[in-house]
Amino acid sequence: KQEVTQIPAALSVPEGENLVLNCSFTDSAIYNLQWFRQDPGKGLTSLLLIQSSQREQTSGRLNASLDKSSGRSTLYIAASQPGDSATYLCAVRNNQAGTALIFGKGTTLSVSS
Amino acid sequence: DAGVIQSPRHEVTEMGQEVTLRCKPISGHDYLFWYRQTMMRGLELLIYFNNNVPIDDSGMPEDRFSAKMPNASFSTLKIQPSEPRDSAVYFCASSFAGRETYGYTFGSGTRLTVV
């Protein structure tokens, strides 16, 4: 059974710092991996999706990497801003098109000005 | 497109009452998912549909929960009778298998409180 773990559970940094959020999964036979952002009391916003054949994806100050063989992904946030404060969720889809995403419990990020 | 639309946004009900949550997926999407989010357990998959047919309902916690998708543009999640431990945020999401690179789109969720 696929399990997704995110470390740390919470992170506080000063504005401007570069940071890395970690995600690990137990079954390396994944179809893709998706990073989401969730603001308090809100829904999930997709940030980046990495197909199993890809090593990384970039969007603005965000860069997500994938090492399928080791069961790991990282989300790198450059030059963090207070507006980046949110919970970041990692989710994987097993190696079958159309199957459901399995989520980690998230990392809650707080960026202070 | 207006995205995935869920209603109501908030629901407060008394224990024992029936609760119905609604979801309208993105037009053209062929997969629909219901998730539940709590502080303790995070996001858990309850059930998902492909072309309106339930594929996996192993996450539905008990017989008190039921879900239907009568057509491609509407789904319901019903809890009868509701219990305080059902209090959570319920999310609906949809995706299109032909565009795997686009991933999932989530609705804004329904916050359910059972008192």
Coordinates of N, CA and C in Angstrom, one line a residue:
Chain A
K1 N 0.8 -1.2 0.0 CA 0.0 0.0 0.0 C 0.9 1.2 0.0
Q2 N 0.6 2.1 -0.9 CA 1.4 3.3 -1.1 C 1.2 4.3 0.2
E3 N 2.3 4.8 0.7 CA 2.2 5.7 1.8 C 3.1 6.9 1.4
V4 N 2.6 8.1 1.8 CA 3.4 9.3 1.5 C 3.6 10.1 2.7
T5 N 4.9 10.4 2.9 CA 5.3 11.1 4.2 C 6.0 12.5 3.8
Q6 N 5.6 13.5 4.6 CA 6.2 14.8 4.4 C 6.9 15.3 5.6
I7 N 8.1 15.7 5.4 CA 9.0 16.2 6.5 C 9.6 17.5 6.1
P8 N 9.6 18.6 7.0 CA 9.0 18.6 8.3 C 7.5 18.8 8.3
A9 N 6.8 18.6 9.4 CA 5.4 18.9 9.5 C 5.1 20.4 9.5
A10 N 6.1 21.2 10.0 CA 5.9 22.6 10.1 C 7.3 23.2 10.0
L11 N 7.3 24.4 9.4 CA 8.6 25.1 9.1 C 8.4 26.6 9.2
S12 N 9.2 27.3 9.9 CA 9.2 28.8 10.0 C 10.5 29.3 9.6
V13 N 10.4 30.3 8.7 CA 11.6 30.9 8.1 C 11.4 32.4 8.0
P14 N 12.5 33.1 8.0 CA 12.4 34.6 7.7 C 12.3 34.8 6.2
E15 N 11.7 35.9 5.9 CA 11.5 36.3 4.5 C 12.9 36.3 3.7
G16 N 12.9 35.9 2.5 CA 14.1 35.9 1.7 C 14.9 34.6 1.7
E17 N 14.6 33.7 2.6 CA 15.3 32.5 2.7 C 14.9 31.5 1.6
N18 N 15.8 30.7 1.1 CA 15.5 29.6 0.2 C 15.2 28.4 1.1
L19 N 14.3 27.6 0.7 CA 13.9 26.4 1.5 C 13.5 25.2 0.7
V20 N 13.6 24.1 1.4 CA 13.3 22.8 0.7 C 12.3 22.0 1.5
L21 N 11.2 21.6 0.9 CA 10.2 20.7 1.5 C 10.4 19.3 1.0
N22 N 10.3 18.3 1.8 CA 10.6 17.0 1.5 C 9.3 16.1 1.4
C23 N 9.3 15.2 0.5 CA 8.2 14.2 0.3 C 8.8 12.8 0.0
S24 N 8.4 11.8 0.7 CA 8.9 10.5 0.4 C 7.7 9.5 0.2
F25 N 7.8 8.5 -0.7 CA 6.7 7.6 -0.9 C 7.3 6.2 -0.9
T26 N 6.5 5.2 -0.5 CA 7.0 3.8 -0.3 C 7.1 3.0 -1.5
D27 N 6.2 3.2 -2.5 CA 6.2 2.4 -3.7 C 6.6 3.3 -4.9
S28 N 7.8 2.9 -5.5 CA 8.4 3.8 -6.5 C 7.7 3.7 -7.8
A29 N 6.7 2.7 -8.0 CA 6.0 2.6 -9.2 C 4.9 3.6 -9.3
I30 N 5.3 4.8 -9.5 CA 4.2 5.9 -9.6 C 4.0 6.3 -11.0
Y31 N 2.9 6.9 -11.3 CA 2.6 7.5 -12.6 C 3.0 8.9 -12.7
N32 N 2.6 9.7 -11.6 CA 3.1 11.0 -11.5 C 3.0 11.5 -10.0
L33 N 3.6 12.7 -9.8 CA 3.6 13.3 -8.5 C 3.2 14.7 -8.6
Q34 N 2.3 15.2 -7.7 CA 1.8 16.5 -7.8 C 2.0 17.3 -6.4
W35 N 2.4 18.5 -6.5 CA 2.5 19.4 -5.3 C 1.3 20.4 -5.4
F36 N 0.7 20.5 -4.2 CA -0.4 21.4 -4.0 C -0.1 22.4 -2.9
R37 N -0.8 23.5 -3.0 CA -0.8 24.5 -1.9 C -2.2 24.7 -1.4
Q38 N -2.3 24.7 0.0 CA -3.6 24.9 0.6 C -3.5 26.1 1.6
D39 N -4.2 27.1 1.4 CA -4.3 28.2 2.3 C -5.4 27.9 3.4
P40 N -5.3 28.4 4.6 CA -6.2 28.1 5.7 C -7.7 28.3 5.3
G41 N -8.4 27.2 5.5 CA -9.9 27.3 5.1 C -10.2 27.3 3.7
K42 N -9.2 27.0 2.9 CA -9.4 27.0 1.4 C -9.2 25.6 0.8
G43 N -9.4 25.6 -0.5 CA -9.2 24.3 -1.3 C -7.7 24.2 -1.6
L44 N -7.5 23.2 -2.5 CA -6.1 22.9 -2.9 C -5.9 23.5 -4.3
T45 N -4.7 24.1 -4.4 CA -4.3 24.7 -5.7 C -3.1 23.9 -6.2
S46 N -3.1 23.4 -7.4 CA -2.0 22.7 -8.0 C -0.9 23.6 -8.3
L47 N 0.3 23.2 -7.9 CA 1.5 24.0 -8.1 C 2.4 23.4 -9.3
L48 N 2.7 22.1 -9.1 CA 3.6 21.5 -10.1 C 3.2 20.0 -10.2
L49 N 3.3 19.5 -11.4 CA 3.0 18.1 -11.6 C 4.2 17.5 -12.3
I50 N 4.8 16.4 -11.8 CA 5.9 15.8 -12.5 C 5.5 14.4 -12.9
Q51 N 5.7 14.1 -14.2 CA 5.4 12.8 -14.7 C 6.6 11.9 -14.3
S52 N 6.3 10.6 -14.2 CA 7.3 9.6 -13.7 C 8.6 9.6 -14.6
S53 N 8.5 10.0 -15.8 CA 9.6 10.0 -16.7 C 10.5 11.3 -16.5
Q54 N 10.0 12.3 -15.8 CA 10.6 13.6 -15.6 C 11.5 13.6 -14.3
R55 N 12.4 14.5 -14.3 CA 13.3 14.6 -13.1 C 12.9 15.9 -12.3
E56 N 12.4 16.9 -13.0 CA 12.0 18.1 -12.3 C 11.0 19.0 -13.2
Q57 N 10.4 19.9 -12.4 CA 9.5 20.9 -13.1 C 9.7 22.2 -12.3
T58 N 9.6 23.3 -13.1 CA 9.8 24.6 -12.5 C 8.7 25.5 -12.9
S59 N 8.3 26.4 -11.9 CA 7.3 27.4 -12.1 C 7.7 28.6 -11.3
G60 N 8.2 29.6 -11.9 CA 8.6 30.8 -11.2 C 9.6 30.5 -10.1
R61 N 9.3 30.8 -8.9 CA 10.3 30.6 -7.8 C 10.2 29.1 -7.3
L62 N 9.4 28.3 -7.8 CA 9.2 26.9 -7.4 C 9.9 26.0 -8.3
N63 N 10.6 25.0 -7.7 CA 11.2 23.9 -8.5 C 10.9 22.6 -7.7
A64 N 10.4 21.6 -8.4 CA 10.1 20.3 -7.8 C 10.9 19.3 -8.5
S65 N 11.6 18.4 -7.7 CA 12.4 17.4 -8.3 C 11.8 16.0 -7.9
L66 N 12.1 15.0 -8.7 CA 11.6 13.7 -8.5 C 12.7 12.7 -8.7
D67 N 13.0 11.8 -7.7 CA 13.8 10.7 -7.8 C 13.0 9.5 -7.5
K68 N 12.5 8.9 -8.6 CA 11.5 7.8 -8.4 C 12.2 6.6 -7.8
S69 N 13.4 6.3 -8.1 CA 14.0 5.1 -7.6 C 14.2 5.1 -6.1
S70 N 14.4 6.3 -5.6 CA 14.6 6.4 -4.1 C 13.3 6.8 -3.4
G71 N 12.3 7.0 -4.2 CA 11.0 7.4 -3.6 C 11.0 8.7 -2.9
R72 N 11.6 9.7 -3.6 CA 11.6 11.0 -3.0 C 11.4 12.2 -4.0
S73 N 10.8 13.2 -3.4 CA 10.6 14.4 -4.2 C 10.9 15.6 -3.3
T74 N 11.4 16.7 -3.8 CA 11.6 17.9 -3.1 C 10.9 19.1 -3.8
L75 N 10.4 20.0 -3.0 CA 9.9 21.3 -3.5 C 10.8 22.4 -3.0
Y76 N 11.5 23.0 -3.9 CA 12.4 24.1 -3.6 C 11.7 25.4 -3.8
I77 N 11.7 26.3 -2.8 CA 11.1 27.6 -2.9 C 12.2 28.6 -2.7
A78 N 12.4 29.4 -3.8 CA 13.5 30.4 -3.7 C 13.0 31.7 -3.2
A79 N 13.8 32.4 -2.5 CA 13.5 33.8 -2.0 C 12.1 33.9 -1.4
S80 N 11.9 33.1 -0.3 CA 10.6 33.0 0.2 C 10.0 34.4 0.6
Q81 N 8.6 34.5 0.5 CA 7.9 35.7 0.8 C 6.8 35.4 1.8
P82 N 6.3 36.3 2.6 CA 5.2 36.1 3.5 C 4.0 35.5 2.8
G83 N 3.8 35.8 1.6 CA 2.7 35.3 0.8 C 2.8 33.8 0.5
D84 N 4.0 33.2 0.7 CA 4.2 31.8 0.5 C 3.7 31.0 1.7
S85 N 3.3 31.7 2.8 CA 2.8 31.0 4.0 C 1.5 30.2 3.7
A86 N 1.6 28.9 3.9 CA 0.5 28.0 3.5 C 0.9 26.6 3.9
T87 N 0.0 25.6 3.7 CA 0.4 24.2 3.8 C 0.6 23.7 2.4
Y88 N 1.7 22.9 2.3 CA 2.1 22.4 1.0 C 1.9 20.9 1.1
L89 N 1.2 20.3 0.1 CA 0.9 18.9 0.1 C 1.5 18.2 -1.1
C90 N 2.0 17.1 -0.9 CA 2.6 16.2 -1.9 C 1.6 15.1 -2.1
A91 N 1.4 14.7 -3.4 CA 0.5 13.6 -3.7 C 1.0 12.7 -4.8
V92 N 0.9 11.4 -4.8 CA 1.3 10.6 -5.8 C 0.2 9.8 -6.4
R93 N 0.3 9.5 -7.7 CA -0.7 8.6 -8.3 C 0.1 7.4 -8.7
N94 N -0.4 6.2 -8.3 CA 0.3 5.0 -8.7 C 0.3 4.7 -10.1
N95 N 1.0 3.7 -10.5 CA 1.3 3.5 -11.9 C 0.2 2.9 -12.7
Q96 N -0.9 3.7 -12.8 CA -2.1 3.3 -13.6 C -2.8 4.6 -13.8
A97 N -3.0 4.9 -15.1 CA -3.7 6.1 -15.4 C -5.1 6.2 -14.8
G98 N -5.4 7.3 -14.3 CA -6.8 7.5 -13.8 C -7.0 7.1 -12.3
T99 N -6.0 6.5 -11.7 CA -6.2 6.2 -10.3 C -6.1 7.4 -9.4
A100 N -6.5 7.2 -8.2 CA -6.6 8.3 -7.3 C -5.3 8.8 -6.7
L101 N -5.2 10.0 -6.4 CA -4.0 10.6 -5.7 C -4.0 10.1 -4.2
I102 N -2.8 9.8 -3.8 CA -2.6 9.5 -2.3 C -1.7 10.7 -1.8
F103 N -2.2 11.3 -0.7 CA -1.6 12.5 -0.2 C -0.8 12.2 1.1
G104 N 0.3 13.1 1.2 CA 0.9 13.2 2.5 C 0.1 14.2 3.4
K105 N 0.6 14.3 4.6 CA -0.2 15.2 5.5 C 0.2 16.6 5.5
G106 N 1.2 16.9 4.7 CA 1.6 18.3 4.4 C 2.7 18.9 5.3
T107 N 3.2 20.0 4.8 CA 4.2 20.8 5.6 C 3.6 22.2 5.6
T108 N 3.4 22.7 6.9 CA 2.8 24.0 7.1 C 4.0 25.0 7.2
L109 N 4.0 25.9 6.2 CA 5.1 26.9 6.1 C 4.7 28.2 6.6
S110 N 5.5 28.9 7.4 CA 5.3 30.2 7.8 C 6.5 31.1 7.5
V111 N 6.3 32.1 6.7 CA 7.4 33.0 6.3 C 7.1 34.4 7.0
S112 N 8.1 34.8 7.8 CA 7.9 36.0 8.6 C 8.6 37.2 7.9
S113 N 8.0 38.4 8.0 CA 8.6 39.5 7.3 C 9.5 40.3 8.2
Chain B
D1 N -13.8 28.2 -17.8 CA -14.5 27.2 -17.0 C -14.5 27.7 -15.5
A2 N -15.6 27.4 -14.8 CA -15.7 27.9 -13.4 C -15.0 26.9 -12.5
G3 N -14.4 25.9 -12.9 CA -13.7 25.0 -12.0 C -14.7 24.0 -11.4
V4 N -14.2 23.2 -10.4 CA -15.0 22.3 -9.7 C -15.9 23.0 -8.7
I5 N -17.2 22.8 -8.7 CA -18.1 23.6 -7.9 C -18.7 22.7 -6.8
Q6 N -18.5 23.1 -5.6 CA -19.1 22.3 -4.5 C -20.1 23.1 -3.7
S7 N -21.2 22.5 -3.2 CA -22.1 23.1 -2.4 C -22.7 22.2 -1.3
P8 N -23.1 22.7 -0.2 CA -22.8 24.0 0.3 C -21.4 24.2 0.7
R9 N -21.0 25.4 1.0 CA -19.6 25.7 1.5 C -19.5 25.3 2.9
H10 N -20.5 25.5 3.7 CA -20.6 25.2 5.1 C -21.9 24.5 5.4
E11 N -21.8 23.5 6.3 CA -23.0 22.8 6.7 C -22.9 22.5 8.2
V12 N -23.9 22.9 8.9 CA -23.9 22.5 10.4 C -25.2 21.8 10.6
T13 N -25.1 20.6 11.1 CA -26.3 19.8 11.3 C -26.3 19.1 12.6
E14 N -27.4 18.6 13.0 CA -27.4 17.8 14.3 C -27.2 16.4 14.1
M15 N -26.6 15.7 15.0 CA -26.4 14.3 15.0 C -27.7 13.6 14.6
G16 N -27.6 12.6 13.7 CA -28.7 11.8 13.3 C -29.4 12.3 12.0
Q17 N -29.1 13.5 11.6 CA -29.7 14.1 10.4 C -29.0 13.6 9.2
E18 N -29.7 13.7 8.1 CA -29.1 13.4 6.8 C -28.4 14.6 6.2
V19 N -27.3 14.3 5.6 CA -26.5 15.4 5.0 C -26.2 15.0 3.6
T20 N -26.4 16.0 2.6 CA -26.1 15.7 1.2 C -25.1 16.8 0.7
L21 N -24.0 16.4 0.3 CA -23.0 17.3 -0.3 C -23.0 17.1 -1.8
R22 N -22.8 18.2 -2.5 CA -22.9 18.2 -4.0 C -21.7 18.7 -4.7
C23 N -21.5 18.2 -5.9 CA -20.3 18.5 -6.7 C -20.6 18.6 -8.1
K24 N -20.1 19.6 -8.8 CA -20.2 19.7 -10.2 C -18.8 19.7 -10.8
P25 N -18.4 18.7 -11.5 CA -17.0 18.6 -12.0 C -16.8 19.5 -13.2
I26 N -15.6 19.7 -13.6 CA -15.2 20.4 -14.8 C -15.8 19.7 -16.0
S27 N -16.4 20.4 -16.9 CA -17.0 19.8 -18.1 C -16.0 19.1 -18.9
G28 N -16.3 17.9 -19.3 CA -15.3 17.1 -20.1 C -14.4 16.2 -19.3
H29 N -14.3 16.4 -18.0 CA -13.5 15.5 -17.1 C -14.3 14.2 -17.0
D30 N -13.5 13.1 -17.0 CA -14.2 11.8 -16.9 C -13.9 11.1 -15.6
Y31 N -13.1 11.7 -14.7 CA -12.9 11.1 -13.4 C -13.4 12.1 -12.3
L32 N -14.1 11.6 -11.3 CA -14.5 12.4 -10.2 C -14.1 11.7 -8.9
F33 N -13.6 12.5 -7.9 CA -13.1 11.9 -6.7 C -13.7 12.7 -5.5
W34 N -14.0 12.0 -4.4 CA -14.4 12.6 -3.2 C -13.3 12.3 -2.1
Y35 N -12.9 13.3 -1.4 CA -11.9 13.2 -0.4 C -12.4 13.8 0.9
R36 N -11.9 13.4 2.0 CA -12.3 14.0 3.3 C -10.9 14.4 4.0
Q37 N -11.0 15.6 4.6 CA -9.8 16.1 5.2 C -10.0 16.4 6.7
T38 N -9.2 15.8 7.6 CA -9.2 16.1 9.0 C -7.8 16.4 9.5
M39 N -7.7 17.0 10.6 CA -6.4 17.3 11.2 C -5.6 16.1 11.4
M40 N -6.3 15.1 12.0 CA -5.7 13.9 12.4 C -5.2 13.0 11.2
R41 N -6.1 12.9 10.2 CA -5.8 11.9 9.2 C -5.4 12.5 7.8
G42 N -5.5 13.8 7.8 CA -5.1 14.4 6.5 C -6.2 14.2 5.4
L43 N -5.8 14.1 4.2 CA -6.7 13.9 3.1 C -6.8 12.4 2.8
E44 N -8.1 12.0 2.9 CA -8.3 10.5 2.6 C -9.3 10.4 1.4
L45 N -9.0 9.5 0.5 CA -9.9 9.2 -0.6 C -11.1 8.4 -0.1
L46 N -12.3 8.9 -0.4 CA -13.5 8.1 0.0 C -14.0 7.2 -1.2
I47 N -14.1 7.8 -2.3 CA -14.6 7.1 -3.5 C -14.2 7.8 -4.8
Y48 N -14.1 7.1 -5.9 CA -14.0 7.8 -7.1 C -14.7 7.1 -8.3
F49 N -15.1 7.9 -9.2 CA -15.9 7.5 -10.4 C -15.1 7.7 -11.7
N50 N -15.4 6.8 -12.6 CA -14.9 7.0 -14.0 C -16.1 6.9 -14.9
N51 N -16.3 7.9 -15.7 CA -17.5 7.9 -16.6 C -18.8 7.6 -15.9
N52 N -18.9 8.2 -14.7 CA -20.1 8.1 -13.8 C -20.2 6.7 -13.1
V53 N -19.3 5.8 -13.3 CA -19.4 4.5 -12.7 C -18.4 4.5 -11.5
P54 N -18.9 4.1 -10.3 CA -18.0 4.0 -9.1 C -16.9 2.9 -9.4
I55 N -15.6 3.3 -9.2 CA -14.5 2.4 -9.4 C -14.0 1.8 -8.1
D56 N -13.8 2.7 -7.1 CA -13.2 2.2 -5.9 C -13.9 3.0 -4.7
D57 N -14.6 2.3 -3.9 CA -15.3 2.9 -2.8 C -14.8 2.3 -1.5
S58 N -13.6 1.8 -1.5 CA -13.0 1.1 -0.3 C -12.7 2.1 0.8
G59 N -12.7 3.4 0.5 CA -12.4 4.4 1.5 C -13.6 5.0 2.2
M60 N -14.8 4.5 1.7 CA -16.1 5.0 2.4 C -16.1 4.3 3.8
P61 N -16.2 5.1 4.8 CA -16.0 4.6 6.2 C -17.0 3.6 6.6
E62 N -18.3 3.8 6.3 CA -19.3 2.9 6.8 C -20.5 3.0 5.9
D63 N -21.5 2.1 6.1 CA -22.7 2.1 5.3 C -23.5 3.4 5.4
R64 N -23.1 4.2 6.4 CA -23.9 5.5 6.5 C -23.5 6.5 5.4
F65 N -22.4 6.2 4.7 CA -21.9 7.0 3.6 C -22.3 6.4 2.3
S66 N -22.8 7.2 1.3 CA -23.1 6.7 0.0 C -22.9 7.9 -1.0
A67 N -22.5 7.5 -2.2 CA -22.2 8.5 -3.2 C -22.8 8.0 -4.5
K68 N -23.3 9.0 -5.3 CA -23.8 8.7 -6.6 C -23.3 9.7 -7.6
M69 N -23.4 9.3 -8.9 CA -23.0 10.2 -10.0 C -24.0 9.9 -11.1
P70 N -25.2 10.5 -11.1 CA -26.2 10.2 -12.0 C -25.9 10.6 -13.4
N71 N -25.1 11.6 -13.6 CA -24.6 12.1 -14.9 C -23.2 12.7 -14.8
A72 N -22.7 13.0 -16.0 CA -21.3 13.5 -16.0 C -21.1 14.9 -15.4
S73 N -22.2 15.5 -15.0 CA -22.0 16.9 -14.5 C -22.5 17.1 -13.0
F74 N -22.7 15.9 -12.4 CA -23.2 16.1 -11.0 C -22.9 14.8 -10.2
S75 N -22.5 15.0 -8.9 CA -22.3 13.9 -8.0 C -22.8 14.4 -6.6
T76 N -23.2 13.4 -5.8 CA -23.6 13.7 -4.4 C -22.9 12.7 -3.5
L77 N -22.6 13.2 -2.3 CA -22.1 12.4 -1.2 C -23.1 12.5 -0.1
K78 N -23.7 11.4 0.4 CA -24.7 11.5 1.4 C -24.3 10.8 2.6
I79 N -24.6 11.4 3.8 CA -24.3 10.7 5.1 C -25.6 10.7 5.8
Q80 N -26.0 9.4 6.2 CA -27.3 9.2 6.8 C -27.2 8.0 7.7
P81 N -27.3 8.1 9.1 CA -27.4 9.3 9.8 C -26.0 9.9 10.1
S82 N -25.9 11.2 10.3 CA -24.6 11.9 10.5 C -24.3 11.7 12.0
E83 N -23.0 11.7 12.3 CA -22.4 11.6 13.6 C -21.3 12.7 13.8
P84 N -21.1 13.1 15.0 CA -20.1 14.1 15.3 C -18.7 13.8 14.6
R85 N -18.3 12.5 14.6 CA -17.0 12.2 14.1 C -17.0 12.3 12.5
D86 N -18.1 12.6 11.9 CA -18.1 12.9 10.5 C -17.7 14.4 10.2
S87 N -17.5 15.2 11.2 CA -17.1 16.6 11.0 C -15.8 16.6 10.4
A88 N -15.7 17.3 9.2 CA -14.5 17.4 8.4 C -14.7 18.3 7.3
V89 N -13.7 18.5 6.4 CA -13.9 19.2 5.2 C -13.9 18.1 4.1
Y90 N -14.9 18.2 3.3 CA -15.1 17.2 2.2 C -14.8 17.9 0.9
F91 N -13.8 17.3 0.1 CA -13.4 17.9 -1.2 C -13.9 17.0 -2.3
C92 N -14.2 17.6 -3.4 CA -14.5 16.9 -4.6 C -13.4 17.4 -5.6
A93 N -12.9 16.5 -6.5 CA -11.9 16.8 -7.5 C -12.3 16.1 -8.8
S94 N -11.8 16.6 -9.9 CA -12.0 15.9 -11.2 C -10.8 16.0 -12.0
S95 N -10.7 15.1 -12.9 CA -9.5 15.0 -13.9 C -10.0 14.4 -15.2
F96 N -9.1 14.6 -16.2 CA -9.4 14.0 -17.5 C -8.2 13.1 -17.8
A97 N -8.5 11.8 -18.0 CA -7.5 10.8 -18.2 C -6.7 11.0 -19.5
G98 N -7.3 11.7 -20.5 CA -6.7 12.0 -21.7 C -5.7 13.1 -21.6
R99 N -5.6 13.8 -20.5 CA -4.7 14.9 -20.3 C -4.0 14.7 -18.9
E100 N -3.3 13.6 -18.8 CA -2.7 13.3 -17.5 C -1.8 14.4 -17.0
T101 N -1.2 15.2 -18.0 CA -0.2 16.2 -17.5 C -0.9 17.3 -16.8
Y102 N -2.2 17.4 -16.9 CA -2.9 18.5 -16.2 C -3.3 18.1 -14.8
G103 N -3.2 16.9 -14.4 CA -3.5 16.6 -13.0 C -4.9 16.7 -12.6
Y104 N -5.1 17.0 -11.3 CA -6.4 17.1 -10.7 C -6.7 18.6 -10.4
T105 N -8.1 18.8 -10.5 CA -8.6 20.1 -10.0 C -9.5 19.9 -8.9
F106 N -9.3 20.6 -7.8 CA -10.1 20.5 -6.6 C -11.1 21.6 -6.5
G107 N -12.3 21.3 -5.9 CA -13.2 22.3 -5.5 C -12.8 22.9 -4.2
S108 N -13.6 23.9 -3.7 CA -13.3 24.7 -2.5 C -13.6 23.9 -1.2
G109 N -14.3 22.8 -1.4 CA -14.7 22.0 -0.2 C -16.0 22.4 0.5
T110 N -16.5 21.5 1.2 CA -17.6 21.7 2.1 C -17.2 21.4 3.5
R111 N -17.3 22.4 4.4 CA -16.9 22.2 5.8 C -18.2 21.7 6.6
L112 N -18.1 20.5 7.0 CA -19.3 19.9 7.7 C -19.0 19.8 9.2
T113 N -20.0 20.3 9.9 CA -19.9 20.2 11.4 C -21.2 19.5 11.9
V114 N -21.0 18.4 12.6 CA -22.1 17.7 13.1 C -22.1 17.9 14.6
V115 N -23.2 18.4 15.2 CA -23.2 18.7 16.6 C -24.2 17.8 17.4

